[in-house]
JSON list of C-alpha atoms in Angstrom, two decimals:
[
{"chain": "A", "resi": 1, "resn": "MET", "atom": "CA", "xyz": [30.18, 191.68, 124.76]},
{"chain": "A", "resi": 2, "resn": "ALA", "atom": "CA", "xyz": [33.43, 190.43, 123.17]},
{"chain": "A", "resi": 3, "resn": "GLN", "atom": "CA", "xyz": [35.33, 191.31, 126.32]},
{"chain": "A", "resi": 4, "resn": "HIS", "atom": "CA", "xyz": [32.90, 189.40, 128.48]},
{"chain": "A", "resi": 5, "resn": "LEU", "atom": "CA", "xyz": [33.15, 186.32, 126.22]},
{"chain": "A", "resi": 6, "resn": "ALA", "atom": "CA", "xyz": [36.96, 186.51, 126.25]},
{"chain": "A", "resi": 7, "resn": "LYS", "atom": "CA", "xyz": [36.93, 186.75, 130.04]},
{"chain": "A", "resi": 8, "resn": "ILE", "atom": "CA", "xyz": [34.78, 183.64, 130.55]},
{"chain": "A", "resi": 9, "resn": "PHE", "atom": "CA", "xyz": [36.28, 181.46, 127.74]},
{"chain": "A", "resi": 10, "resn": "GLY", "atom": "CA", "xyz": [37.35, 178.12, 129.18]},
{"chain": "A", "resi": 11, "resn": "THR", "atom": "CA", "xyz": [35.81, 178.70, 132.61]},
{"chain": "A", "resi": 12, "resn": "GLU", "atom": "CA", "xyz": [32.75, 177.12, 134.20]},
{"chain": "A", "resi": 13, "resn": "GLU", "atom": "CA", "xyz": [30.76, 180.22, 133.21]},
{"chain": "A", "resi": 14, "resn": "ASP", "atom": "CA", "xyz": [31.41, 179.40, 129.53]},
{"chain": "A", "resi": 15, "resn": "LYS", "atom": "CA", "xyz": [28.25, 177.48, 128.52]},
{"chain": "A", "resi": 16, "resn": "VAL", "atom": "CA", "xyz": [29.54, 176.74, 125.00]},
{"chain": "A", "resi": 17, "resn": "ASN", "atom": "CA", "xyz": [33.09, 175.39, 125.34]},
{"chain": "A", "resi": 18, "resn": "CYS", "atom": "CA", "xyz": [33.98, 172.55, 127.72]},
{"chain": "A", "resi": 19, "resn": "PRO", "atom": "CA", "xyz": [36.45, 173.93, 130.25]},
{"chain": "A", "resi": 20, "resn": "PHE", "atom": "CA", "xyz": [37.62, 170.50, 131.44]},
{"chain": "A", "resi": 21, "resn": "TYR", "atom": "CA", "xyz": [38.40, 169.40, 127.88]},
{"chain": "A", "resi": 22, "resn": "LEU", "atom": "CA", "xyz": [40.48, 172.58, 127.35]},
{"chain": "A", "resi": 23, "resn": "LYS", "atom": "CA", "xyz": [42.42, 171.83, 130.55]},
{"chain": "A", "resi": 24, "resn": "MET", "atom": "CA", "xyz": [42.86, 168.08, 130.24]},
{"chain": "A", "resi": 25, "resn": "GLY", "atom": "CA", "xyz": [42.17, 167.08, 126.65]},
{"chain": "A", "resi": 26, "resn": "ALA", "atom": "CA", "xyz": [39.59, 164.59, 127.95]},
{"chain": "A", "resi": 27, "resn": "CYS", "atom": "CA", "xyz": [36.10, 164.96, 129.33]},
{"chain": "A", "resi": 28, "resn": "ARG", "atom": "CA", "xyz": [34.18, 162.62, 131.61]},
{"chain": "A", "resi": 29, "resn": "HIS", "atom": "CA", "xyz": [31.17, 162.99, 129.35]},
{"chain": "A", "resi": 30, "resn": "GLY", "atom": "CA", "xyz": [33.07, 162.14, 126.18]},
{"chain": "A", "resi": 31, "resn": "ASP", "atom": "CA", "xyz": [31.11, 162.70, 122.98]},
{"chain": "A", "resi": 32, "resn": "ARG", "atom": "CA", "xyz": [27.88, 163.09, 125.01]},
{"chain": "A", "resi": 33, "resn": "CYS", "atom": "CA", "xyz": [29.13, 166.34, 126.53]},
{"chain": "A", "resi": 34, "resn": "SER", "atom": "CA", "xyz": [26.68, 169.26, 126.10]},
{"chain": "A", "resi": 35, "resn": "ARG", "atom": "CA", "xyz": [29.60, 171.61, 125.53]},
{"chain": "A", "resi": 36, "resn": "ILE", "atom": "CA", "xyz": [31.96, 171.89, 122.52]},
{"chain": "A", "resi": 37, "resn": "HIS", "atom": "CA", "xyz": [35.30, 170.06, 122.54]},
{"chain": "A", "resi": 38, "resn": "ASN", "atom": "CA", "xyz": [37.50, 172.15, 120.26]},
{"chain": "A", "resi": 39, "resn": "ARG", "atom": "CA", "xyz": [39.85, 169.46, 119.03]},
{"chain": "A", "resi": 40, "resn": "PRO", "atom": "CA", "xyz": [43.08, 170.91, 117.68]},
{"chain": "A", "resi": 41, "resn": "ILE", "atom": "CA", "xyz": [44.08, 170.04, 114.16]},
{"chain": "A", "resi": 42, "resn": "LEU", "atom": "CA", "xyz": [47.77, 170.49, 115.12]},
{"chain": "A", "resi": 43, "resn": "SER", "atom": "CA", "xyz": [49.47, 170.70, 118.51]},
{"chain": "A", "resi": 44, "resn": "GLN", "atom": "CA", "xyz": [52.82, 170.17, 120.19]},
{"chain": "A", "resi": 45, "resn": "THR", "atom": "CA", "xyz": [51.03, 167.76, 122.58]},
{"chain": "A", "resi": 46, "resn": "ILE", "atom": "CA", "xyz": [49.56, 164.37, 121.84]},
{"chain": "A", "resi": 47, "resn": "LEU", "atom": "CA", "xyz": [47.32, 162.40, 124.18]},
{"chain": "A", "resi": 48, "resn": "LEU", "atom": "CA", "xyz": [47.51, 158.61, 124.37]},
{"chain": "A", "resi": 49, "resn": "GLN", "atom": "CA", "xyz": [44.25, 157.73, 126.06]},
{"chain": "A", "resi": 50, "resn": "ASN", "atom": "CA", "xyz": [44.30, 155.21, 128.94]},
{"chain": "A", "resi": 51, "resn": "MET", "atom": "CA", "xyz": [47.57, 153.76, 127.74]},
{"chain": "A", "resi": 52, "resn": "TYR", "atom": "CA", "xyz": [49.22, 152.94, 131.09]},
{"chain": "A", "resi": 53, "resn": "VAL", "atom": "CA", "xyz": [47.66, 150.01, 132.88]},
{"chain": "A", "resi": 54, "resn": "PRO", "atom": "CA", "xyz": [49.07, 149.27, 136.35]},
{"chain": "A", "resi": 55, "resn": "PRO", "atom": "CA", "xyz": [49.42, 145.70, 137.56]},
{"chain": "A", "resi": 56, "resn": "PRO", "atom": "CA", "xyz": [46.02, 144.28, 138.63]},
{"chain": "A", "resi": 57, "resn": "GLN", "atom": "CA", "xyz": [45.15, 144.37, 142.31]},
{"chain": "A", "resi": 58, "resn": "GLN", "atom": "CA", "xyz": [45.29, 140.89, 143.94]},
{"chain": "A", "resi": 59, "resn": "PHE", "atom": "CA", "xyz": [42.64, 139.84, 146.43]},
{"chain": "A", "resi": 60, "resn": "ASP", "atom": "CA", "xyz": [42.75, 137.31, 149.30]},
{"chain": "A", "resi": 61, "resn": "ALA", "atom": "CA", "xyz": [40.56, 134.32, 148.34]},
{"chain": "A", "resi": 62, "resn": "ASN", "atom": "CA", "xyz": [39.39, 133.80, 151.96]},
{"chain": "A", "resi": 63, "resn": "THR", "atom": "CA", "xyz": [38.57, 137.33, 153.05]},
{"chain": "A", "resi": 64, "resn": "GLY", "atom": "CA", "xyz": [38.08, 139.10, 149.72]},
{"chain": "A", "resi": 65, "resn": "GLN", "atom": "CA", "xyz": [40.29, 141.91, 150.99]},
{"chain": "A", "resi": 66, "resn": "PRO", "atom": "CA", "xyz": [42.93, 143.44, 148.72]},
{"chain": "A", "resi": 67, "resn": "VAL", "atom": "CA", "xyz": [46.43, 142.10, 149.23]},
{"chain": "A", "resi": 68, "resn": "PRO", "atom": "CA", "xyz": [49.00, 144.92, 149.77]},
{"chain": "A", "resi": 69, "resn": "GLN", "atom": "CA", "xyz": [51.11, 145.41, 146.67]},
{"chain": "A", "resi": 70, "resn": "ASP", "atom": "CA", "xyz": [54.86, 145.68, 146.78]},
{"chain": "A", "resi": 71, "resn": "GLU", "atom": "CA", "xyz": [55.67, 149.35, 146.19]},
{"chain": "A", "resi": 72, "resn": "ASP", "atom": "CA", "xyz": [59.03, 148.57, 144.64]},
{"chain": "A", "resi": 73, "resn": "ALA", "atom": "CA", "xyz": [57.40, 146.22, 142.10]},
{"chain": "A", "resi": 74, "resn": "LEU", "atom": "CA", "xyz": [54.79, 148.90, 141.28]},
{"chain": "A", "resi": 75, "resn": "GLN", "atom": "CA", "xyz": [57.53, 151.47, 140.79]},
{"chain": "A", "resi": 76, "resn": "ASP", "atom": "CA", "xyz": [59.53, 149.08, 138.59]},
{"chain": "A", "resi": 77, "resn": "HIS", "atom": "CA", "xyz": [56.47, 148.33, 136.44]},
{"chain": "A", "resi": 78, "resn": "PHE", "atom": "CA", "xyz": [55.80, 152.07, 135.95]},
{"chain": "A", "resi": 79, "resn": "GLU", "atom": "CA", "xyz": [59.46, 152.84, 135.21]},
{"chain": "A", "resi": 80, "resn": "GLU", "atom": "CA", "xyz": [59.61, 150.08, 132.55]},
{"chain": "A", "resi": 81, "resn": "PHE", "atom": "CA", "xyz": [56.50, 151.50, 130.90]},
{"chain": "A", "resi": 82, "resn": "TYR", "atom": "CA", "xyz": [57.82, 155.06, 131.06]},
{"chain": "A", "resi": 83, "resn": "GLU", "atom": "CA", "xyz": [61.22, 154.17, 129.55]},
{"chain": "A", "resi": 84, "resn": "ASP", "atom": "CA", "xyz": [59.47, 152.09, 126.85]},
{"chain": "A", "resi": 85, "resn": "ILE", "atom": "CA", "xyz": [57.08, 154.88, 125.78]},
{"chain": "A", "resi": 86, "resn": "TYR", "atom": "CA", "xyz": [59.79, 157.57, 126.05]},
{"chain": "A", "resi": 87, "resn": "GLU", "atom": "CA", "xyz": [62.16, 155.65, 123.78]},
{"chain": "A", "resi": 88, "resn": "GLU", "atom": "CA", "xyz": [59.43, 154.86, 121.25]},
{"chain": "A", "resi": 89, "resn": "LEU", "atom": "CA", "xyz": [58.16, 158.48, 121.09]},
{"chain": "A", "resi": 90, "resn": "THR", "atom": "CA", "xyz": [61.62, 159.96, 120.70]},
{"chain": "A", "resi": 91, "resn": "THR", "atom": "CA", "xyz": [62.43, 157.38, 117.98]},
{"chain": "A", "resi": 92, "resn": "ILE", "atom": "CA", "xyz": [59.28, 157.95, 115.90]},
{"chain": "A", "resi": 93, "resn": "GLY", "atom": "CA", "xyz": [58.68, 161.64, 116.69]},
{"chain": "A", "resi": 94, "resn": "GLY", "atom": "CA", "xyz": [61.67, 163.56, 117.90]},
{"chain": "A", "resi": 95, "resn": "ASP", "atom": "CA", "xyz": [62.74, 165.47, 120.98]},
{"chain": "A", "resi": 96, "resn": "LEU", "atom": "CA", "xyz": [60.20, 165.45, 123.81]},
{"chain": "A", "resi": 97, "resn": "GLU", "atom": "CA", "xyz": [59.80, 168.52, 126.00]},
{"chain": "A", "resi": 98, "resn": "GLN", "atom": "CA", "xyz": [57.58, 166.75, 128.58]},
{"chain": "A", "resi": 99, "resn": "LEU", "atom": "CA", "xyz": [56.12, 163.32, 129.11]},
{"chain": "A", "resi": 100, "resn": "ARG", "atom": "CA", "xyz": [53.41, 162.90, 131.76]},
{"chain": "A", "resi": 101, "resn": "VAL", "atom": "CA", "xyz": [51.33, 159.91, 132.86]},
{"chain": "A", "resi": 102, "resn": "CYS", "atom": "CA", "xyz": [48.07, 160.43, 134.70]},
{"chain": "A", "resi": 103, "resn": "GLU", "atom": "CA", "xyz": [47.32, 158.50, 137.86]},
{"chain": "A", "resi": 104, "resn": "ASN", "atom": "CA", "xyz": [43.71, 159.21, 138.61]},
{"chain": "A", "resi": 105, "resn": "LEU", "atom": "CA", "xyz": [40.66, 157.26, 139.67]},
{"chain": "A", "resi": 106, "resn": "SER", "atom": "CA", "xyz": [38.45, 158.79, 136.92]},
{"chain": "A", "resi": 107, "resn": "ASP", "atom": "CA", "xyz": [38.07, 156.48, 133.91]},
{"chain": "A", "resi": 108, "resn": "HIS", "atom": "CA", "xyz": [38.57, 159.30, 131.42]},
{"chain": "A", "resi": 109, "resn": "LEU", "atom": "CA", "xyz": [41.96, 160.22, 132.91]},
{"chain": "A", "resi": 110, "resn": "THR", "atom": "CA", "xyz": [43.40, 156.93, 134.24]},
{"chain": "A", "resi": 111, "resn": "GLY", "atom": "CA", "xyz": [46.60, 156.05, 132.46]},
{"chain": "A", "resi": 112, "resn": "ASN", "atom": "CA", "xyz": [46.44, 158.96, 130.01]},
{"chain": "A", "resi": 113, "resn": "VAL", "atom": "CA", "xyz": [49.92, 159.80, 128.60]},
{"chain": "A", "resi": 114, "resn": "TYR", "atom": "CA", "xyz": [50.61, 163.38, 127.53]},
{"chain": "A", "resi": 115, "resn": "ALA", "atom": "CA", "xyz": [53.64, 163.81, 125.30]},
{"chain": "A", "resi": 116, "resn": "LYS", "atom": "CA", "xyz": [54.66, 167.36, 124.48]},
{"chain": "A", "resi": 117, "resn": "PHE", "atom": "CA", "xyz": [57.19, 167.75, 121.71]},
{"chain": "A", "resi": 118, "resn": "TYR", "atom": "CA", "xyz": [59.37, 170.82, 121.07]},
{"chain": "A", "resi": 119, "resn": "GLU", "atom": "CA", "xyz": [58.00, 171.09, 117.54]},
{"chain": "A", "resi": 120, "resn": "GLU", "atom": "CA", "xyz": [54.46, 170.60, 116.18]},
{"chain": "A", "resi": 121, "resn": "ASP", "atom": "CA", "xyz": [55.91, 168.69, 113.19]},
{"chain": "A", "resi": 122, "resn": "ASP", "atom": "CA", "xyz": [57.45, 166.08, 115.50]},
{"chain": "A", "resi": 123, "resn": "ALA", "atom": "CA", "xyz": [54.12, 165.62, 117.30]},
{"chain": "A", "resi": 124, "resn": "GLU", "atom": "CA", "xyz": [52.38, 165.22, 113.95]},
{"chain": "A", "resi": 125, "resn": "LYS", "atom": "CA", "xyz": [54.96, 162.66, 112.78]},
{"chain": "A", "resi": 126, "resn": "ALA", "atom": "CA", "xyz": [54.62, 160.66, 116.04]},
{"chain": "A", "resi": 127, "resn": "LEU", "atom": "CA", "xyz": [50.79, 160.78, 115.86]},
{"chain": "A", "resi": 128, "resn": "GLN", "atom": "CA", "xyz": [50.78, 159.47, 112.26]},
{"chain": "A", "resi": 129, "resn": "LYS", "atom": "CA", "xyz": [53.08, 156.57, 113.22]},
{"chain": "A", "resi": 130, "resn": "LEU", "atom": "CA", "xyz": [50.99, 155.63, 116.31]},
{"chain": "A", "resi": 131, "resn": "VAL", "atom": "CA", "xyz": [47.65, 155.32, 114.46]},
{"chain": "A", "resi": 132, "resn": "GLY", "atom": "CA", "xyz": [46.68, 151.67, 114.11]},
{"chain": "A", "resi": 133, "resn": "ARG", "atom": "CA", "xyz": [49.33, 150.41, 116.52]},
{"chain": "A", "resi": 134, "resn": "PHE", "atom": "CA", "xyz": [48.94, 148.37, 119.69]},
{"chain": "A", "resi": 135, "resn": "TYR", "atom": "CA", "xyz": [50.67, 148.38, 123.07]},
{"chain": "A", "resi": 136, "resn": "GLY", "atom": "CA", "xyz": [50.24, 145.53, 125.52]},
{"chain": "A", "resi": 137, "resn": "GLY", "atom": "CA", "xyz": [47.56, 143.96, 123.35]},
{"chain": "A", "resi": 138, "resn": "ARG", "atom": "CA", "xyz": [45.42, 147.15, 123.39]},
{"chain": "A", "resi": 139, "resn": "PRO", "atom": "CA", "xyz": [45.02, 149.71, 120.57]},
{"chain": "A", "resi": 140, "resn": "ILE", "atom": "CA", "xyz": [46.79, 153.00, 121.03]},
{"chain": "A", "resi": 141, "resn": "LEU", "atom": "CA", "xyz": [44.23, 155.82, 120.99]},
{"chain": "A", "resi": 142, "resn": "ALA", "atom": "CA", "xyz": [46.27, 158.86, 120.00]},
{"chain": "A", "resi": 143, "resn": "GLN", "atom": "CA", "xyz": [45.06, 162.38, 119.22]},
{"chain": "A", "resi": 144, "resn": "PHE", "atom": "CA", "xyz": [46.28, 165.94, 119.32]},
{"chain": "A", "resi": 145, "resn": "CYS", "atom": "CA", "xyz": [45.59, 167.60, 122.63]},
{"chain": "A", "resi": 146, "resn": "PRO", "atom": "CA", "xyz": [44.84, 171.26, 123.57]},
{"chain": "A", "resi": 147, "resn": "VAL", "atom": "CA", "xyz": [46.90, 170.96, 126.75]},
{"chain": "A", "resi": 148, "resn": "THR", "atom": "CA", "xyz": [50.20, 172.82, 126.56]}
]
Protein backbone atom coordinates (compact mmCIF):
# COMPACT_ATOMS: atom_id res chain seq x y z
CA MET A 1 0.00 0.00 0.00
CA ALA A 2 2.80 2.45 0.94
CA GLN A 3 4.57 1.79 -2.36
CA HIS A 4 1.37 2.49 -4.29
CA LEU A 5 0.82 5.77 -2.42
CA ALA A 6 4.44 6.81 -3.00
CA LYS A 7 4.06 6.03 -6.70
CA ILE A 8 0.94 8.19 -7.18
CA PHE A 9 1.94 11.09 -4.85
CA GLY A 10 1.63 14.38 -6.73
CA THR A 11 0.01 12.86 -9.81
CA GLU A 12 -3.55 13.13 -11.08
CA GLU A 13 -4.23 9.72 -9.49
CA ASP A 14 -3.52 11.22 -6.05
CA LYS A 15 -7.00 12.12 -4.78
CA VAL A 16 -5.67 13.72 -1.58
CA ASN A 17 -2.85 16.09 -2.61
CA CYS A 18 -3.25 18.72 -5.34
CA PRO A 19 -0.72 17.86 -8.08
CA PHE A 20 -0.96 21.28 -9.72
CA TYR A 21 -0.17 23.05 -6.46
CA LEU A 22 2.86 20.82 -5.96
CA LYS A 23 4.12 21.70 -9.47
CA MET A 24 3.26 25.40 -9.62
CA GLY A 25 2.69 26.63 -6.06
CA ALA A 26 -0.71 27.93 -7.17
CA CYS A 27 -4.01 26.25 -7.98
CA ARG A 28 -6.85 27.53 -10.14
CA HIS A 29 -9.30 26.52 -7.42
CA GLY A 30 -7.42 28.37 -4.67
CA ASP A 31 -8.71 27.65 -1.17
CA ARG A 32 -11.82 25.98 -2.63
CA CYS A 33 -9.74 23.11 -4.03
CA SER A 34 -10.97 19.69 -2.95
CA ARG A 35 -7.39 18.48 -2.58
CA ILE A 36 -4.78 19.42 0.01
CA HIS A 37 -2.26 22.18 -0.67
CA ASN A 38 0.75 21.26 1.44
CA ARG A 39 2.17 24.74 2.01
CA PRO A 40 5.83 24.57 3.01
CA ILE A 41 6.87 26.24 6.25
CA LEU A 42 10.34 26.86 4.77
CA SER A 43 11.64 26.72 1.22
CA GLN A 44 14.38 28.08 -1.01
CA THR A 45 11.66 29.42 -3.33
CA ILE A 46 9.22 32.22 -2.70
CA LEU A 47 6.21 33.00 -4.85
CA LEU A 48 5.08 36.58 -5.42
CA GLN A 49 1.54 36.13 -6.69
CA ASN A 50 0.38 38.09 -9.74
CA MET A 51 3.11 40.67 -9.22
CA TYR A 52 4.01 41.48 -12.84
CA VAL A 53 1.35 43.47 -14.64
CA PRO A 54 2.04 44.14 -18.34
CA PRO A 55 1.01 47.45 -19.92
CA PRO A 56 -2.74 47.52 -20.62
CA GLN A 57 -3.98 46.65 -24.09
CA GLN A 58 -5.19 49.70 -26.06
CA PHE A 59 -8.33 49.49 -28.21
CA ASP A 60 -9.38 51.49 -31.27
CA ALA A 61 -12.33 53.71 -30.30
CA ASN A 62 -14.00 53.32 -33.71
CA THR A 63 -13.68 49.60 -34.30
CA GLY A 64 -13.20 48.24 -30.79
CA GLN A 65 -10.30 46.16 -32.09
CA PRO A 66 -7.05 45.90 -30.14
CA VAL A 67 -4.28 48.21 -31.31
CA PRO A 68 -1.03 46.31 -31.96
CA GLN A 69 1.45 46.97 -29.18
CA ASP A 70 5.06 47.92 -29.81
CA GLU A 71 7.10 44.80 -29.03
CA ASP A 72 10.15 46.85 -28.06
CA ALA A 73 8.11 48.88 -25.56
CA LEU A 74 6.68 45.67 -24.07
CA GLN A 75 10.17 44.20 -23.77
CA ASP A 76 11.50 47.39 -22.16
CA HIS A 77 8.61 47.39 -19.67
CA PHE A 78 9.32 43.78 -18.72
CA GLU A 79 13.08 44.33 -18.43
CA GLU A 80 12.56 47.33 -16.13
CA PHE A 81 10.32 45.21 -13.90
CA TYR A 82 12.77 42.28 -13.93
CA GLU A 83 15.76 44.44 -13.02
CA ASP A 84 13.77 46.20 -10.31
CA ILE A 85 12.60 42.98 -8.65
CA TYR A 86 16.00 41.29 -9.05
CA GLU A 87 17.82 44.17 -7.37
CA GLU A 88 15.29 44.36 -4.55
CA LEU A 89 15.33 40.62 -3.84
CA THR A 90 19.12 40.40 -3.82
CA THR A 91 19.30 43.44 -1.54
CA ILE A 92 16.80 42.19 1.03
CA GLY A 93 17.37 38.44 0.72
CA GLY A 94 20.68 37.42 -0.73
CA ASP A 95 21.97 35.53 -3.74
CA LEU A 96 19.31 34.35 -6.17
CA GLU A 97 19.72 31.05 -7.95
CA GLN A 98 16.77 31.64 -10.31
CA LEU A 99 14.16 34.30 -10.96
CA ARG A 100 11.20 33.43 -13.19
CA VAL A 101 8.13 35.43 -14.22
CA CYS A 102 5.05 33.60 -15.51
CA GLU A 103 3.36 34.73 -18.68
CA ASN A 104 0.13 32.80 -18.78
CA LEU A 105 -3.51 33.48 -19.56
CA SER A 106 -4.74 31.74 -16.39
CA ASP A 107 -5.54 34.18 -13.58
CA HIS A 108 -3.85 32.05 -10.92
CA LEU A 109 -0.53 32.10 -12.83
CA THR A 110 -0.45 35.44 -14.67
CA GLY A 111 2.46 37.55 -13.49
CA ASN A 112 3.59 35.13 -10.80
CA VAL A 113 7.22 35.67 -9.84
CA TYR A 114 9.21 32.69 -8.57
CA ALA A 115 12.44 33.57 -6.76
CA LYS A 116 14.70 30.69 -5.80
CA PHE A 117 17.51 31.52 -3.41
CA TYR A 118 20.63 29.44 -2.82
CA GLU A 119 19.84 29.26 0.90
CA GLU A 120 16.53 28.80 2.72
CA ASP A 121 17.58 31.44 5.25
CA ASP A 122 17.88 34.04 2.48
CA ALA A 123 14.41 33.16 1.20
CA GLU A 124 13.02 33.45 4.72
CA LYS A 125 14.69 36.82 5.21
CA ALA A 126 13.31 38.12 1.89
CA LEU A 127 9.81 36.84 2.66
CA GLN A 128 9.77 38.55 6.05
CA LYS A 129 10.82 41.87 4.49
CA LEU A 130 8.21 41.64 1.70
CA VAL A 131 5.22 41.11 3.99
CA GLY A 132 3.10 44.25 4.13
CA ARG A 133 4.87 45.96 1.23
CA PHE A 134 3.44 47.30 -2.01
CA TYR A 135 4.69 47.36 -5.60
CA GLY A 136 3.06 49.55 -8.23
CA GLY A 137 0.27 50.46 -5.82
CA ARG A 138 -0.64 46.80 -5.22
CA PRO A 139 0.15 44.67 -2.16
CA ILE A 140 2.87 42.07 -2.58
CA LEU A 141 1.42 38.61 -1.91
CA ALA A 142 4.47 36.57 -0.93
CA GLN A 143 4.62 33.01 0.35
CA PHE A 144 6.96 30.04 0.43
CA CYS A 145 6.52 27.79 -2.58
CA PRO A 146 6.94 24.02 -3.01
CA VAL A 147 8.42 24.52 -6.49
CA THR A 148 12.15 23.86 -6.65
